Coordinates of C-alpha atoms in Angstrom, one line a residue:
M1 CA 152.7 -112.1 131.7
L2 CA 151.6 -110.4 134.8
V3 CA 148.3 -108.5 135.1
L4 CA 148.3 -105.8 137.8
C5 CA 145.2 -103.6 138.4
G6 CA 144.5 -103.2 134.7
I7 CA 148.2 -103.2 133.7
I8 CA 149.7 -105.9 131.6
L9 CA 153.4 -106.2 132.4
T10 CA 155.1 -108.3 129.8
S11 CA 158.4 -110.1 130.5
C12 CA 158.8 -111.2 126.9
G13 CA 158.6 -109.2 123.7
T14 CA 159.6 -105.9 125.3
G15 CA 162.6 -105.6 123.1
R16 CA 164.9 -105.8 126.0
N17 CA 168.0 -107.8 125.1
N18 CA 168.7 -110.7 127.5
K19 CA 166.9 -108.9 130.3
H20 CA 163.6 -110.8 130.6
L21 CA 162.2 -110.5 134.1
D22 CA 160.0 -113.0 135.8
A23 CA 156.7 -111.9 137.5
N24 CA 158.1 -111.7 141.0
Q25 CA 160.9 -109.4 139.8
E26 CA 158.5 -107.2 138.0
L27 CA 156.2 -106.9 141.0
A28 CA 159.2 -106.1 143.2
G29 CA 160.2 -103.3 140.9
Y30 CA 156.7 -101.7 141.3
M31 CA 157.0 -102.0 145.0
E32 CA 160.4 -100.2 145.1
K33 CA 160.8 -97.6 147.8
Y34 CA 160.4 -94.5 145.6
R35 CA 158.2 -96.0 142.9
P36 CA 155.3 -93.7 142.1
Q37 CA 152.0 -95.5 142.5
F38 CA 149.8 -93.4 140.2
H39 CA 152.3 -91.9 137.8
F40 CA 153.6 -93.6 134.8
S41 CA 157.1 -95.1 135.1
P42 CA 159.0 -97.7 133.0
E43 CA 159.3 -101.2 134.2
T44 CA 163.1 -100.9 134.3
G45 CA 165.7 -98.8 132.7
W46 CA 166.0 -95.1 131.9
M47 CA 163.2 -92.8 130.7
N48 CA 163.0 -89.1 129.8
D49 CA 160.9 -87.1 127.4
P50 CA 157.3 -88.1 126.5
N51 CA 157.2 -88.7 122.7
G52 CA 154.6 -89.7 120.1
M53 CA 151.6 -88.8 122.2
V54 CA 148.6 -89.5 120.0
F55 CA 145.0 -90.8 120.5
Y56 CA 143.8 -93.5 118.2
A57 CA 141.0 -96.2 118.3
G58 CA 140.2 -95.5 121.9
E59 CA 143.8 -95.5 123.2
Y60 CA 146.1 -92.8 124.4
H61 CA 149.5 -93.7 123.2
L62 CA 152.6 -92.7 125.2
L63 CA 155.9 -93.2 123.6
Y64 CA 159.0 -92.0 125.4
Q65 CA 162.7 -91.6 125.4
Y66 CA 164.0 -94.9 126.7
Y67 CA 167.3 -96.7 127.3
P68 CA 166.5 -100.3 128.3
D69 CA 170.0 -101.4 129.2
S70 CA 170.8 -99.0 132.0
T71 CA 169.2 -96.6 134.5
V72 CA 171.2 -93.7 133.1
W73 CA 170.8 -92.0 129.7
G74 CA 172.2 -94.0 126.8
P75 CA 171.4 -94.8 123.1
M76 CA 167.9 -93.6 122.8
H77 CA 164.9 -95.9 121.8
W78 CA 161.2 -95.2 121.9
G79 CA 159.4 -97.0 124.7
H80 CA 155.7 -97.5 124.3
A81 CA 152.6 -97.8 126.5
V82 CA 148.8 -97.3 125.9
S83 CA 145.9 -96.4 128.1
T84 CA 142.2 -96.0 127.7
D85 CA 141.9 -93.4 130.5
M86 CA 145.4 -91.8 130.9
V87 CA 145.6 -93.4 134.3
H88 CA 146.1 -97.1 133.9
W89 CA 148.8 -98.1 131.4
T90 CA 149.6 -101.2 129.4
H91 CA 153.3 -101.6 128.5
L92 CA 153.9 -102.5 124.9
P93 CA 157.1 -103.7 123.1
L94 CA 159.7 -101.1 122.2
A95 CA 158.5 -99.1 119.2
L96 CA 161.7 -97.7 117.7
Y97 CA 165.3 -98.8 117.9
P98 CA 168.5 -96.9 116.9
D99 CA 169.8 -97.7 113.4
S100 CA 172.6 -96.6 111.0
L101 CA 171.2 -93.1 110.9
G102 CA 171.4 -92.7 114.6
Y103 CA 169.7 -92.8 118.0
I104 CA 166.0 -92.1 118.1
F105 CA 165.6 -88.7 119.9
S106 CA 162.3 -86.9 120.7
G107 CA 159.4 -86.3 118.4
S108 CA 155.7 -86.7 117.9
A109 CA 153.0 -88.9 116.2
V110 CA 149.9 -88.2 114.2
V111 CA 147.1 -90.2 112.6
D112 CA 147.2 -89.6 108.8
D113 CA 143.4 -89.9 108.3
D114 CA 143.5 -88.9 104.6
N115 CA 146.5 -91.0 103.9
T116 CA 148.5 -88.0 102.6
S117 CA 151.7 -90.0 103.2
G118 CA 150.5 -93.0 101.1
F119 CA 151.4 -95.5 103.8
G120 CA 147.8 -96.4 104.5
K121 CA 146.2 -99.7 103.5
G122 CA 142.6 -99.9 102.4
D123 CA 140.5 -98.1 105.0
I124 CA 143.3 -98.3 107.6
P125 CA 144.9 -94.9 108.1
P126 CA 148.6 -95.0 109.1
M127 CA 149.9 -93.7 112.4
I128 CA 153.0 -91.7 111.6
A129 CA 155.8 -91.2 114.1
I130 CA 158.1 -88.2 113.4
F131 CA 161.4 -88.2 115.3
T132 CA 165.0 -86.9 115.4
Y133 CA 167.8 -89.1 114.3
H134 CA 171.0 -88.3 116.4
N135 CA 174.1 -89.6 114.7
S136 CA 176.7 -89.8 117.5
E137 CA 179.5 -91.0 115.2
L138 CA 179.0 -87.9 113.0
E139 CA 178.9 -85.7 116.1
K140 CA 182.3 -87.1 117.2
T141 CA 183.9 -85.8 113.9
G142 CA 183.1 -82.2 115.0
S143 CA 180.3 -81.8 112.4
V144 CA 177.2 -79.8 113.6
A145 CA 174.9 -81.6 111.2
Y146 CA 174.4 -84.7 113.3
Q147 CA 170.7 -84.4 113.8
S148 CA 167.9 -84.9 111.2
Q149 CA 164.3 -85.9 111.1
G150 CA 162.9 -89.3 110.2
I151 CA 159.5 -90.9 110.1
A152 CA 158.0 -94.4 110.7
Y153 CA 154.5 -95.7 110.2
S154 CA 152.2 -98.3 111.8
L155 CA 149.1 -100.0 110.4
D156 CA 148.3 -102.1 113.5
K157 CA 147.4 -99.4 116.1
G158 CA 151.1 -98.7 117.0
R159 CA 152.0 -102.3 117.8
T160 CA 154.7 -102.5 115.1
W161 CA 156.5 -99.7 113.2
T162 CA 158.2 -99.5 109.9
K163 CA 160.7 -96.8 109.2
Y164 CA 160.4 -95.0 105.9
S165 CA 163.1 -96.1 103.4
G166 CA 163.6 -92.5 102.3
N167 CA 164.7 -91.2 105.8
P168 CA 165.7 -88.6 106.7
V169 CA 162.7 -86.7 105.4
L170 CA 164.3 -83.4 106.7
P171 CA 168.1 -83.5 106.4
N172 CA 170.2 -81.2 108.6
P173 CA 170.8 -77.8 106.9
G174 CA 174.0 -77.3 108.9
K175 CA 172.5 -76.4 112.3
K176 CA 173.4 -77.8 115.7
D177 CA 170.6 -78.9 118.0
F178 CA 168.1 -79.5 115.2
R179 CA 165.6 -81.6 116.9
D180 CA 162.3 -82.6 118.6
P181 CA 159.7 -82.2 115.8
K182 CA 156.0 -81.7 116.8
V183 CA 153.7 -82.2 113.9
F184 CA 150.0 -81.3 113.4
W185 CA 147.5 -80.8 110.6
H186 CA 146.6 -77.2 109.9
N187 CA 143.1 -77.0 108.4
E188 CA 143.3 -73.5 107.1
T189 CA 146.2 -74.1 104.8
G190 CA 145.6 -77.8 104.2
K191 CA 149.1 -78.8 105.2
W192 CA 151.0 -80.5 107.9
I193 CA 153.0 -78.2 110.1
M194 CA 156.2 -79.1 112.0
I195 CA 157.6 -77.0 114.8
L196 CA 161.2 -77.9 115.4
A197 CA 163.7 -76.8 118.1
V198 CA 166.9 -75.3 116.7
Q199 CA 169.4 -74.2 119.3
D200 CA 167.7 -71.3 121.1
R201 CA 164.7 -70.8 118.8
V202 CA 162.2 -72.8 116.8
N203 CA 161.8 -73.3 113.0
L204 CA 158.4 -73.9 111.3
Y205 CA 158.1 -76.2 108.3
S206 CA 155.1 -77.3 106.2
S207 CA 154.4 -80.5 104.2
A208 CA 151.6 -81.9 102.1
D209 CA 152.6 -85.6 102.6
L210 CA 154.8 -85.8 105.8
K211 CA 157.8 -86.7 103.5
T212 CA 158.8 -83.5 101.9
W213 CA 159.2 -80.4 104.1
S214 CA 159.5 -76.7 103.2
F215 CA 160.8 -74.0 105.6
E216 CA 158.3 -71.4 106.6
S217 CA 159.6 -69.2 109.4
E218 CA 161.7 -68.8 112.5
F219 CA 160.6 -67.6 116.0
G220 CA 162.4 -66.9 119.3
V221 CA 165.5 -65.0 118.4
D222 CA 164.3 -62.0 120.5
A223 CA 161.6 -63.6 122.6
G224 CA 161.5 -65.7 125.8
A225 CA 164.3 -67.1 127.9
H226 CA 167.7 -67.9 126.4
G227 CA 169.6 -69.4 129.3
G228 CA 170.0 -72.7 127.6
V229 CA 169.0 -74.9 124.6
W230 CA 165.4 -74.9 123.4
E231 CA 163.8 -78.3 123.3
C232 CA 160.5 -80.2 122.7
P233 CA 158.3 -77.4 121.3
D234 CA 154.5 -77.7 120.8
L235 CA 152.0 -75.4 119.0
F236 CA 148.3 -75.6 119.3
P237 CA 145.1 -73.5 119.4
L238 CA 143.3 -73.0 122.6
K239 CA 140.0 -71.2 123.4
V240 CA 140.1 -68.4 125.9
E241 CA 137.8 -69.3 128.8
G242 CA 134.7 -67.1 129.1
S243 CA 135.2 -65.7 125.6
A244 CA 134.7 -66.6 122.0
D245 CA 138.4 -66.0 121.2
T246 CA 141.0 -68.6 120.3
K247 CA 144.7 -68.0 120.7
W248 CA 147.7 -70.1 119.6
V249 CA 149.9 -71.4 122.4
M250 CA 153.5 -72.4 122.0
L251 CA 155.3 -74.5 124.5
V252 CA 159.1 -74.5 124.5
S253 CA 161.3 -76.4 127.1
I254 CA 164.7 -74.9 128.0
N255 CA 167.7 -76.4 129.6
P256 CA 169.3 -74.9 131.6
G257 CA 167.6 -71.6 132.3
G258 CA 164.5 -72.6 134.3
P259 CA 163.2 -70.1 137.0
N260 CA 164.5 -72.4 139.8
G261 CA 167.5 -73.9 138.1
G262 CA 168.0 -76.4 135.4
S263 CA 165.1 -77.5 133.2
A264 CA 161.7 -75.9 132.7
T265 CA 159.0 -75.1 130.1
Q266 CA 158.1 -71.6 129.0
Y267 CA 155.1 -70.7 126.9
F268 CA 154.0 -68.0 124.5
T269 CA 150.5 -67.0 123.3
G270 CA 149.8 -65.4 119.9
K271 CA 148.6 -65.8 116.3
F272 CA 149.6 -68.4 113.8
D273 CA 148.6 -68.3 110.1
G274 CA 150.1 -71.5 108.9
K275 CA 153.5 -69.8 108.3
K276 CA 154.4 -67.5 111.1
F277 CA 153.8 -67.3 114.8
I278 CA 153.3 -63.7 116.1
P279 CA 153.5 -63.5 119.9
D280 CA 151.3 -61.3 122.0
E281 CA 154.3 -60.3 124.1
N282 CA 157.9 -61.3 124.4
G283 CA 158.2 -61.7 128.2
V284 CA 158.8 -65.1 129.8
K285 CA 155.9 -67.1 131.2
W286 CA 156.5 -70.5 132.9
M287 CA 154.2 -73.4 132.6
D288 CA 155.3 -75.0 135.8
W289 CA 157.5 -73.2 138.4
G290 CA 158.7 -76.3 140.1
T291 CA 161.9 -78.0 139.1
D292 CA 160.5 -81.3 138.0
N293 CA 158.2 -80.8 135.0
Y294 CA 160.1 -80.8 131.7
A295 CA 159.8 -81.6 128.0
G296 CA 156.0 -81.9 128.2
V297 CA 153.8 -81.8 125.1
T298 CA 150.2 -82.4 124.3
W299 CA 148.3 -85.4 122.8
S300 CA 147.5 -85.3 119.1
D301 CA 144.2 -86.3 117.5
I302 CA 142.0 -86.0 120.6
P303 CA 138.4 -86.6 119.3
E304 CA 136.3 -83.5 118.6
T305 CA 133.8 -84.7 121.2
D306 CA 136.5 -84.1 123.8
D307 CA 137.6 -80.6 123.3
R308 CA 140.3 -80.7 126.0
R309 CA 144.0 -80.0 125.3
L310 CA 145.8 -82.8 127.3
F311 CA 149.4 -82.6 128.5
L312 CA 152.0 -84.8 130.0
G313 CA 155.5 -83.9 131.2
W314 CA 158.7 -85.7 132.3
M315 CA 158.9 -85.4 136.0
S316 CA 162.6 -84.7 136.6
N317 CA 165.3 -82.1 135.9
W318 CA 168.6 -82.5 134.0
N319 CA 170.4 -81.0 137.0
Y320 CA 170.1 -84.4 138.8
A321 CA 168.0 -86.8 136.7
T322 CA 170.7 -89.4 136.2
V323 CA 171.6 -89.6 139.9
V324 CA 168.3 -89.7 141.8
P325 CA 168.3 -92.6 144.3
T326 CA 166.1 -95.1 142.5
T327 CA 167.4 -98.6 141.5
V328 CA 165.8 -100.7 138.7
W329 CA 164.1 -97.7 137.0
R330 CA 164.6 -94.0 136.7
S331 CA 162.1 -91.3 136.1
A332 CA 158.3 -90.9 135.9
M333 CA 155.8 -88.7 134.1
T334 CA 153.7 -86.1 135.7
I335 CA 150.0 -86.7 136.1
P336 CA 148.1 -85.9 132.9
R337 CA 146.8 -82.3 132.9
E338 CA 144.2 -80.3 131.0
L339 CA 145.4 -77.0 129.7
A340 CA 143.2 -73.9 129.5
L341 CA 143.7 -70.3 128.7
T342 CA 142.5 -67.2 130.6
Y343 CA 142.7 -63.5 130.0
E344 CA 143.4 -61.2 133.0
K345 CA 144.6 -57.7 133.3
G346 CA 145.5 -57.4 129.6
K347 CA 147.5 -60.7 129.4
Y348 CA 146.8 -64.3 128.5
Y349 CA 147.7 -67.1 131.0
L350 CA 148.0 -70.8 130.6
I351 CA 146.2 -72.8 133.3
S352 CA 147.0 -76.5 134.2
R353 CA 144.4 -78.7 135.9
P354 CA 144.5 -82.4 136.8
V355 CA 142.4 -84.4 134.4
S356 CA 139.1 -85.5 135.7
E357 CA 139.9 -89.2 135.0
L358 CA 142.2 -89.2 138.1
T359 CA 139.1 -89.2 140.4
I360 CA 138.7 -92.9 139.6
L361 CA 141.7 -93.6 141.9
R362 CA 140.0 -92.2 145.0
K363 CA 139.4 -95.2 147.2
E364 CA 138.8 -93.5 150.6
S365 CA 137.9 -89.9 151.4
K366 CA 137.7 -87.8 154.5
S367 CA 136.5 -84.3 155.3
I368 CA 138.6 -82.9 158.1
I369 CA 137.8 -79.7 160.0
P370 CA 141.1 -78.2 161.2
G371 CA 139.5 -75.8 163.6
E372 CA 138.0 -78.7 165.6
I373 CA 141.3 -80.4 165.9
M374 CA 143.0 -77.1 167.0
N375 CA 140.4 -76.5 169.6
S376 CA 140.4 -80.0 171.0
S377 CA 144.1 -80.6 171.2
G378 CA 146.0 -77.4 170.5
S379 CA 147.9 -79.2 167.8
D380 CA 148.4 -78.3 164.2
L381 CA 148.7 -82.0 163.2
I382 CA 145.8 -82.3 160.7
I383 CA 146.5 -85.7 159.2
E384 CA 148.5 -88.7 160.5
D385 CA 148.3 -91.5 158.1
Q386 CA 150.6 -93.9 156.3
G387 CA 148.5 -93.3 153.2
L388 CA 149.6 -89.7 153.0
N389 CA 152.4 -90.6 150.5
Q390 CA 149.7 -91.8 148.1
S391 CA 147.1 -89.2 148.3
E392 CA 145.2 -86.1 147.0
I393 CA 144.5 -83.2 149.2
E394 CA 142.4 -80.0 148.7
F395 CA 141.9 -77.1 151.0
E396 CA 141.7 -73.3 151.0
F397 CA 143.6 -70.9 153.2
K398 CA 142.1 -67.6 154.3
I399 CA 144.5 -64.6 154.2
P400 CA 143.7 -62.4 157.2
E401 CA 143.9 -58.7 156.7
R402 CA 147.2 -57.2 157.7
Y403 CA 148.7 -60.7 157.9
N404 CA 152.5 -60.3 157.3
D405 CA 154.0 -63.8 157.4
S406 CA 154.0 -67.1 155.7
L407 CA 151.5 -69.9 155.9
G408 CA 151.3 -73.4 154.5
I409 CA 151.7 -77.1 155.2
I410 CA 154.4 -79.5 156.2
L411 CA 154.7 -83.0 154.9
E412 CA 156.7 -84.9 157.5
N413 CA 157.8 -88.4 158.6
N414 CA 158.6 -89.9 162.0
I415 CA 162.3 -89.0 161.9
G416 CA 161.8 -85.3 161.2
E417 CA 162.4 -85.1 157.5
N418 CA 160.0 -82.8 155.8
T419 CA 158.9 -80.9 152.7
I420 CA 157.3 -77.5 153.3
I421 CA 154.8 -76.0 150.9
G422 CA 153.7 -72.5 151.6
Y423 CA 152.9 -68.9 150.6
S424 CA 154.7 -65.8 151.7
V425 CA 152.2 -63.1 152.1
P426 CA 154.7 -60.2 152.3
G427 CA 157.0 -61.8 149.7
K428 CA 154.0 -62.6 147.4
H429 CA 155.4 -66.0 146.3
I430 CA 154.6 -69.6 146.6
F431 CA 157.4 -71.8 147.8
I432 CA 158.4 -75.5 148.2
D433 CA 161.3 -76.1 150.6
R434 CA 162.9 -79.5 150.2
T435 CA 166.2 -78.7 152.0
K436 CA 165.3 -81.2 154.7
S437 CA 163.1 -83.5 152.6
G438 CA 165.3 -86.7 153.1
N439 CA 168.1 -87.9 150.9
T440 CA 169.6 -84.9 149.1
S441 CA 173.2 -86.2 149.1
F442 CA 173.1 -87.4 145.5
S443 CA 173.3 -83.8 144.1
E444 CA 174.3 -80.5 145.5
R445 CA 171.7 -78.9 143.2
F446 CA 168.8 -80.8 144.7
A447 CA 168.3 -79.4 148.2
E448 CA 166.8 -76.0 147.6
V449 CA 163.8 -73.7 148.1
E450 CA 161.8 -73.3 144.9
T451 CA 159.8 -70.1 144.6
A452 CA 157.1 -68.7 142.2
P453 CA 155.8 -65.2 142.2
Y454 CA 152.1 -65.0 143.0
E455 CA 149.7 -62.5 144.4
S456 CA 146.9 -64.1 146.3
G457 CA 143.5 -62.6 147.0
K458 CA 141.6 -63.1 150.3
T459 CA 141.8 -66.9 149.9
L460 CA 144.4 -69.3 148.5
K461 CA 143.3 -72.7 147.3
M462 CA 145.8 -75.6 147.2
H463 CA 145.3 -78.9 145.5
L464 CA 148.1 -81.5 146.0
F465 CA 148.9 -84.9 144.5
I466 CA 151.5 -86.7 146.7
D467 CA 153.0 -89.9 145.4
A468 CA 155.9 -91.7 147.0
S469 CA 158.6 -89.3 145.8
S470 CA 156.8 -86.3 144.4
V471 CA 154.3 -83.6 145.0
E472 CA 152.3 -81.7 142.3
L473 CA 150.8 -78.4 143.6
F474 CA 147.9 -76.7 141.8
V475 CA 147.2 -73.2 143.2
D476 CA 143.8 -71.5 142.7
E477 CA 142.5 -74.0 140.1
G478 CA 145.8 -74.2 138.3
K479 CA 146.7 -70.6 137.9
L480 CA 150.1 -71.6 139.3
V481 CA 151.6 -75.0 139.3
M482 CA 154.7 -76.4 140.9
T483 CA 156.0 -80.0 140.6
S484 CA 158.8 -81.2 142.9
L485 CA 160.5 -84.5 143.7
F486 CA 161.7 -85.6 147.2
F487 CA 163.3 -88.7 148.6
P488 CA 162.5 -89.2 152.3
S489 CA 164.2 -92.0 154.2
E490 CA 160.8 -93.2 155.2
S491 CA 157.4 -92.2 153.9
Y492 CA 155.8 -89.0 154.9
S493 CA 152.9 -89.8 157.3
K494 CA 152.0 -86.4 158.9
L495 CA 150.5 -83.3 157.5
R496 CA 150.8 -80.1 159.5
F497 CA 149.5 -76.6 159.0
F498 CA 151.6 -73.6 159.9
S499 CA 150.5 -70.0 160.3
K500 CA 150.8 -67.1 162.7
S501 CA 147.0 -66.8 162.7
P502 CA 144.6 -69.7 163.3
D503 CA 142.0 -67.6 161.5
S504 CA 143.8 -68.5 158.3
Y505 CA 143.2 -72.3 158.6
P506 CA 140.8 -73.9 156.1
E507 CA 137.3 -74.7 157.1
I508 CA 137.5 -78.1 155.6
V509 CA 140.4 -80.3 154.3
K510 CA 139.4 -82.9 151.6
Y511 CA 141.7 -85.9 151.9
Y512 CA 141.6 -88.8 149.4
K513 CA 143.7 -91.9 149.6
L514 CA 144.5 -93.0 146.0
E515 CA 144.7 -96.5 144.6
S516 CA 147.9 -97.8 143.0
I517 CA 147.7 -98.2 139.2
W518 CA 150.2 -101.0 139.4
S519 CA 149.0 -103.5 142.0
G520 CA 146.6 -102.0 144.4
L521 CA 149.3 -101.6 147.0

């Protein structure tokens, strides 16, 4: 067993068949070239969607789509990790394995406090995992009914799981792509609600005991984006900031059909009465305009003393997820985010902000005045530091009157590879340009310029998290978010500003070096 900066990496009991790693091999994996140092990633193997995210007994549970025997997608299991702060993670043994009913596809988890399911014991409430069974053998026969919903329960804080003998609890009604259940308790009707992805829409079901489900309604036939299959839905209430109002928010991931190609997550706001979801409008709104935030959902059972809605996404895109140039592991999660809702100009908007817990990683901070650097050297090189690839940066551009060009920053290494992050004032859009970011040869769909429509005021605040092979950009306190991967041949070590007007440069740049959650590297 290897303990690294609050992380317990177990080389036995992980459920990995004949693939036990010794401590040196595990440490080497977390030192790999593109390994994120403050994002969650699996020890080895393939990972995609976050699943079973629930809070119980002081722990945030993260279960996830996992294939332990390869770094590409295969027969799905549920991997498992826990955290007390959403930042440092402890790997646990695999939670769920495929069985005769199929692979274990995406789903959710809840704490059944009132023991409606009957699986509890004494004063111990059961944790219930709700997941999709994917029967690949049935799929091969040409049948569309190869996906159904099953449940499993745990009485030891998620350390071991028992599948319900009556699975599936929701058989397939003859529909293709019948999957990804997200379940929550609805106080007003006194029932469990399941939102389920079905092809290019969602279905809503209700249950008194998590074992018997009744169809309630359908949503999405004439709403939102329909460029691909709908996946990984979520539905929750959220207060409107600065108001006494509460709206219901529905998240729905779609692949393909994202605004910059491939995978992305759209959202809707509206009303929900326990049976039907009524949207405020049918237009498409995107949760994250970058290419690399997909299938994200929120944690269940966050204590009432913490009224945040907490989110985590898979940091990749199905356009190239299986071929990105990592070795022993593949894929990471986004940083955890707090979701909020605002009302502007007659519309509701979902806001994403980094959780406050991330500040514990700040190990060194600097306040840099770009104007002083410009005046003394005539250079736009603001930061030159090997720690740039493991950092958090905050600054605010000023938009001069009659300015008619782009401005932004360049992340760069010593051999000229770069990722450009900027704002086009005349085009009214934020962009991330990774066409020269490093290794892009693994996919012809990777090297691109991602754009997001945005109309700035007189200032534009940028908040970035840069971690080995990714950047997460939060604009104006999370009004717009973009998440993007990159794979430079060597680490970025320079931060440059670009603008046709020095008057646009920030007064102060806040720069934080961040600790590794794995080993303090």
